[in-house]
XYZ file of C-alpha atoms in Angstrom:
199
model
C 144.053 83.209 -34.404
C 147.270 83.972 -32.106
C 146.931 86.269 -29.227
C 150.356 88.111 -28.337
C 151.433 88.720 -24.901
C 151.243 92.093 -23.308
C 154.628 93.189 -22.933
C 156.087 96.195 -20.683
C 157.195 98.801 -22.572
C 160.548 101.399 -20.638
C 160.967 104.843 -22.031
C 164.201 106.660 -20.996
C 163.820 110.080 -22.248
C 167.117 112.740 -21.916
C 166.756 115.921 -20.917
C 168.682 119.047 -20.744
C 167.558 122.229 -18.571
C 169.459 125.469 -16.932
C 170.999 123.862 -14.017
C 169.651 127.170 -12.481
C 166.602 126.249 -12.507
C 167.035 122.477 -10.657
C 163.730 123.537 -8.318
C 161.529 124.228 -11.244
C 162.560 120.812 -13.240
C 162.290 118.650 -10.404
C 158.959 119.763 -9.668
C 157.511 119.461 -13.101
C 158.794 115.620 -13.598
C 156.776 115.182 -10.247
C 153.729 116.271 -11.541
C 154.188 114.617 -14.439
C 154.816 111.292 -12.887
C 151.935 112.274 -10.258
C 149.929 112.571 -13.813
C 151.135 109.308 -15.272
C 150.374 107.746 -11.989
C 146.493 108.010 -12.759
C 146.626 106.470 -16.431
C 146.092 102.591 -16.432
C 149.251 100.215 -17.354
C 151.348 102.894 -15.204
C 154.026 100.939 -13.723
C 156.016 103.444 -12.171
C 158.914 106.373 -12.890
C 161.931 108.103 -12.027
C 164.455 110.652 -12.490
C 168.334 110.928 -11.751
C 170.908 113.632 -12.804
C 173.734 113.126 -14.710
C 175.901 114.504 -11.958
C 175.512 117.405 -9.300
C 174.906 120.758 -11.388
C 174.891 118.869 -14.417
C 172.490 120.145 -17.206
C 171.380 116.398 -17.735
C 168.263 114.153 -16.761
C 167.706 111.088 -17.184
C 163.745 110.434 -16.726
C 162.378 106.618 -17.590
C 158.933 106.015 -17.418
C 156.972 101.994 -17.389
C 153.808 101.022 -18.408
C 152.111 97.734 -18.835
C 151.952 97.486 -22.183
C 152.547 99.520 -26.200
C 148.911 100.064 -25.800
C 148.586 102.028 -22.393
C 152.087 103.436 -22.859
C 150.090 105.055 -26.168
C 147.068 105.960 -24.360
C 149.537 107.978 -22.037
C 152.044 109.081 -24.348
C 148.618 110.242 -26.927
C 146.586 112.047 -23.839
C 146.107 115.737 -23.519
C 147.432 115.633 -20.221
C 150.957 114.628 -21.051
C 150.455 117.336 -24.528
C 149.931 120.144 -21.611
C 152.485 118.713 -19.299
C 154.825 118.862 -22.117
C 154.169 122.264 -23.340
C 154.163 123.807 -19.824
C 158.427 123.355 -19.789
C 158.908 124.999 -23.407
C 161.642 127.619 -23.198
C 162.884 125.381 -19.664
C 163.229 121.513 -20.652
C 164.828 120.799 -24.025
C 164.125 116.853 -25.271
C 166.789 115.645 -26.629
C 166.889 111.270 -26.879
C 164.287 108.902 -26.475
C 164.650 104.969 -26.001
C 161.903 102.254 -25.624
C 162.907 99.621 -24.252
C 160.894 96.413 -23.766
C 161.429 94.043 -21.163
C 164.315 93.010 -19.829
C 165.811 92.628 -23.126
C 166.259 96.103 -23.887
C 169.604 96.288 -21.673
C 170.830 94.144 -24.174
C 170.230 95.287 -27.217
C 173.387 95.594 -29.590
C 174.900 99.012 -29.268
C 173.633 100.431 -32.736
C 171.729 103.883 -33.396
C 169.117 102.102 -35.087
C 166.996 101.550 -31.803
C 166.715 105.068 -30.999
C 163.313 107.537 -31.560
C 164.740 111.042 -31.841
C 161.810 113.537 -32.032
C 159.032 111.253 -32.675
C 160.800 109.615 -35.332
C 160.102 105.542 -35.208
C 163.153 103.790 -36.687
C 163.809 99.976 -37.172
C 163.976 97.496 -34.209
C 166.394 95.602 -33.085
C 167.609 92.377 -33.257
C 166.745 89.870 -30.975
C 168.244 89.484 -27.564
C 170.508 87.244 -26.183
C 169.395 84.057 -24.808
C 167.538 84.751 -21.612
C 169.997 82.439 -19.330
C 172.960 85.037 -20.197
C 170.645 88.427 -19.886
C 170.115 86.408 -16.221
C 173.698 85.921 -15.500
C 175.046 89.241 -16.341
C 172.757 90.801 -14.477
C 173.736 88.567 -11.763
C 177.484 89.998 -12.185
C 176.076 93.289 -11.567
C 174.423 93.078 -9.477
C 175.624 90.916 -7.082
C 179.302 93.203 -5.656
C 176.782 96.158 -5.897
C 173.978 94.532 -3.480
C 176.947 93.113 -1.479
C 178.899 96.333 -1.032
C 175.705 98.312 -0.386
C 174.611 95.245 2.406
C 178.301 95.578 4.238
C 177.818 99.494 4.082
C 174.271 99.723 5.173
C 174.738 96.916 8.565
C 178.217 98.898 9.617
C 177.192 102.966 9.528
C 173.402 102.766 9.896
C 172.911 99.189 11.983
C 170.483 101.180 14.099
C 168.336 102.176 10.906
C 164.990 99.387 11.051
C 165.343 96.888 7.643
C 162.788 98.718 5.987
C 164.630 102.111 5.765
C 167.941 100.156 5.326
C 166.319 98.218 2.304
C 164.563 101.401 0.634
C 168.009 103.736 1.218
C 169.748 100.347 -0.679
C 166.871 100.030 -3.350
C 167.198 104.050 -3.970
C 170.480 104.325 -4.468
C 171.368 100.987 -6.217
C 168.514 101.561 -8.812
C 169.736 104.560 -10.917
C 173.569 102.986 -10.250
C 172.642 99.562 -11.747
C 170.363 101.661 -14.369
C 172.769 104.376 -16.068
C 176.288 102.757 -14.465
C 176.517 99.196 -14.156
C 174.384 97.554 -16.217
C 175.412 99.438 -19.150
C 178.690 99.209 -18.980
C 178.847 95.670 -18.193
C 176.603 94.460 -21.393
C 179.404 96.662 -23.078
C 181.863 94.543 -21.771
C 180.256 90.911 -22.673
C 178.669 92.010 -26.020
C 180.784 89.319 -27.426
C 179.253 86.492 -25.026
C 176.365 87.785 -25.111
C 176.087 87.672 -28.765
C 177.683 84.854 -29.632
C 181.011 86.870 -31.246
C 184.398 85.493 -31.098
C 186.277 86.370 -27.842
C 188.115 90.227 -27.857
C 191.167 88.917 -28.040
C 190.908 85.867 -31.079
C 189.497 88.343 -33.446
């Protein structure tokens, strides 16, 4: 008999609402999270906007494990949480990601649930010493630039403010920018493909 590891399981859900009504969405993800926040396995959450006066969220959501992410995702608090934004909030993608790996999933539609609909998963990730390096390459000018910004125009701010402004602001960036865009670029590598410009 084989026990499996607990593994955490990301959802990044998209959202579109009236950009009129930025008070009223922004509220309700807080009380959902501040719902979430009281189920066990919740690992934390967090929202950012596409751009300013975009229509767009992007909401992701952690728990421990499939089984507490269920217990969460099955409870009639989220069920009335949900149906309190109808004719406000319109769902439109949903990703689970676990782990790490997840960033680095190949770039097919195959690893998408779209209205509840469970499709196939996805292959297996890259090797975990190239997941660590690219996420070294993005990390890395980000946390540098953000360092050299934060010690010139707010030197007088203590560490700890200077640390959670970085952690803020470099979180959705390395999220929904960087890392994204970066697996992109080194799919090849990642994968084991032949380089760009040999094929």
């Amino acid at each position: 008999m084989t026990t499996t590891q607990a593994v955490p399981v990301t959802v990044a859900v998209s959202r579109r609402a009236d950009p009129a009504r930025t008070g009223e969405m922004v509220a309700w993800m807080r009380a959902g999270t501040a719902l979430a926040e009281s189920f066990p396995g919740f690992l934390g959450a967090g929202f950012v906007r596409s751009a300013p006066g975009s229509a767009e969220w992007h909401v992701m959501y952690r728990f421990a494990d499939a089984d507490t992410l269920r217990g969460w995702e099955d409870s009639p608090q989220r069920h009335w949480w949900l149906s309190s934004a109808q004719g406000i909030v319109e769902h439109t993608r949903v990703e689970r990601r676990t782990g790490i790996e997840g960033w680095f999933d190949p770039p097919v539609d195959h690893v998408v649930e779209t209205f509840g609909e469970a499709e196939p998963v996805p292959p297996a990730a890259p090797p975990r010493w190239k997941q660590a390096v690219t996420i070294w390459l993005a990390f890395f000018p980000l946390s540098l630039t953000a360092t050299l910004l934060t010690a010139r125009f707010l030197a007088d701010v203590p560490l700890a403010g200077r640390t959670l402004l970085m952690t803020l602001v470099l979180t959705p960036l390395m999220t929904y920018l960087v890392l994204p865009r970066i697996t992109r670029a080194l799919h090849w590598w990642l994968h084991g493909l032949p380089t760009p410009w040999r094929r």
